[in-house]
Amino acid sequence: MTGKPLSIDDRSARRLSKEVKMTNLKGQDILHGNQFSKKDIDKMIKIASGFERDLRKKDSLALLKGKILATLFFEPSTRTRLSFETAMLRLGGGVISMASAESSSAAKGETVADTARTVSQYADVLVIRHPRIGSAKEAADAASIPVINAGDGAGQHPTQALLDIYTIRKELGSLKNLSVSMVGDLKNGRTVHALVELLSLYQTQHYFVSPANLRMPEEITSHLKQKGVWIEEIEDLEKAASESHLIYMTRIQKERFADLTEYEKVRGRYIIDGEFLRKLKKKTTILHPLPRVDEVSSDVDSYPGAAYFRQVRNGVFVRMALLAMVLGRR
Ligand code: NCD
């Protein structure tokens, strides 16, 4: 080693090349929560926290200079699209973006597969959100570049799950043996579908708190039971929350209801506010993928365990890690 200190970019590149060699994510699609091993998650956490440190000293890195990310969003998004784009820009790469279905050829009837084939001619990695379950997989099968699922209808949202995991590790110090209440629309909420797959690698216990008609899909609960995960489906939020280290709130997914009178019956069923927290007596961590409607009231925001805006910020570091891992070194 010569005496010349390494720049942050050199250090990131070295760290990444070491870490990437130990993961199998290079060139891979990211489609489902169950595709990750504990080892993948450990690597992701390491790489993301490295980027978090780097960004305290520098606005952006040059690691993915020359690479292009395409974001294709056929459904509304604030955080997921903007944080992926922020992540790519902070890594020195470029971004091309389609923010709505109406502004693309989907409006003319183009298939997801053809759109994915087309975008493969422009970009090095594609992030897609679409209202139909299985659409990200369809894009991945057609694309010649890695495809990242940013939400396929009521299916999966694996990158949200990874940033949730990163946040839980940071907030609670460990992922092991946690008791977790997942609350709200567990039927249609894709974030919980992906997150519970990841958490269950760490011997977590789960309360699934939802109205009877919005329960966690059977295929997920039976898969968890098969793996020996302790779960209890329950409607009583107070009981579940008082026995949990972590409450993961979700929005009732209005856009997935065919009949809006059904939505009206369940909206506002579960609300966490200051009074609810006082009744709990012990400090609990509260996460929410956002956007919230009425399920976490704004008087909770100043509560020390309210981690949902820190969760938003962590999304950038985690998505930097994912882009870097999927693209490998320059
Ligand atoms: C979630 C989503 O789109 O599934 N939002 C997000 O990505 N942070 C949750 C939701 O829309 O309720």
JSON list of C-alpha atoms in Angstrom, two decimals, residues 70-78 80-82 85 95-106 127-131:
[
{"chain": "A", "resi": 70, "resn": "ALA", "atom": "CA", "xyz": [-35.16, 3.12, -15.95]},
{"chain": "A", "resi": 71, "resn": "THR", "atom": "CA", "xyz": [-38.15, 3.51, -13.66]},
{"chain": "A", "resi": 72, "resn": "LEU", "atom": "CA", "xyz": [-41.48, 2.40, -15.11]},
{"chain": "A", "resi": 73, "resn": "PHE", "atom": "CA", "xyz": [-44.39, 3.23, -12.84]},
{"chain": "A", "resi": 74, "resn": "PHE", "atom": "CA", "xyz": [-47.85, 2.19, -13.97]},
{"chain": "A", "resi": 75, "resn": "GLU", "atom": "CA", "xyz": [-49.24, 2.99, -10.49]},
{"chain": "A", "resi": 76, "resn": "PRO", "atom": "CA", "xyz": [-48.85, 6.06, -8.26]},
{"chain": "A", "resi": 77, "resn": "SER", "atom": "CA", "xyz": [-45.70, 6.38, -6.17]},
{"chain": "A", "resi": 78, "resn": "THR", "atom": "CA", "xyz": [-43.82, 9.03, -4.27]},
{"chain": "A", "resi": 80, "resn": "THR", "atom": "CA", "xyz": [-40.37, 4.19, -4.16]},
{"chain": "A", "resi": 81, "resn": "ARG", "atom": "CA", "xyz": [-39.75, 5.92, -7.47]},
{"chain": "A", "resi": 82, "resn": "LEU", "atom": "CA", "xyz": [-38.04, 8.98, -6.05]},
{"chain": "A", "resi": 85, "resn": "GLU", "atom": "CA", "xyz": [-33.90, 7.64, -8.61]},
{"chain": "A", "resi": 95, "resn": "VAL", "atom": "CA", "xyz": [-32.09, 7.93, -14.67]},
{"chain": "A", "resi": 96, "resn": "ILE", "atom": "CA", "xyz": [-34.83, 7.72, -17.28]},
{"chain": "A", "resi": 97, "resn": "SER", "atom": "CA", "xyz": [-38.31, 7.69, -15.92]},
{"chain": "A", "resi": 98, "resn": "MET", "atom": "CA", "xyz": [-41.90, 6.97, -16.80]},
{"chain": "A", "resi": 99, "resn": "ALA", "atom": "CA", "xyz": [-44.07, 8.15, -13.96]},
{"chain": "A", "resi": 100, "resn": "SER", "atom": "CA", "xyz": [-47.51, 7.07, -15.13]},
{"chain": "A", "resi": 101, "resn": "ALA", "atom": "CA", "xyz": [-49.22, 4.58, -17.40]},
{"chain": "A", "resi": 102, "resn": "GLU", "atom": "CA", "xyz": [-51.03, 7.38, -19.24]},
{"chain": "A", "resi": 103, "resn": "SER", "atom": "CA", "xyz": [-47.76, 8.90, -20.40]},
{"chain": "A", "resi": 104, "resn": "SER", "atom": "CA", "xyz": [-46.46, 5.65, -21.92]},
{"chain": "A", "resi": 105, "resn": "SER", "atom": "CA", "xyz": [-47.36, 3.39, -24.82]},
{"chain": "A", "resi": 106, "resn": "ALA", "atom": "CA", "xyz": [-49.24, 1.19, -22.34]},
{"chain": "A", "resi": 127, "resn": "VAL", "atom": "CA", "xyz": [-37.52, -0.83, -11.78]},
{"chain": "A", "resi": 128, "resn": "ILE", "atom": "CA", "xyz": [-41.19, -1.51, -12.41]},
{"chain": "A", "resi": 129, "resn": "ARG", "atom": "CA", "xyz": [-44.46, -0.95, -10.53]},
{"chain": "A", "resi": 130, "resn": "HIS", "atom": "CA", "xyz": [-47.66, -2.25, -12.04]},
{"chain": "A", "resi": 131, "resn": "PRO", "atom": "CA", "xyz": [-51.20, -2.96, -10.78]}
]
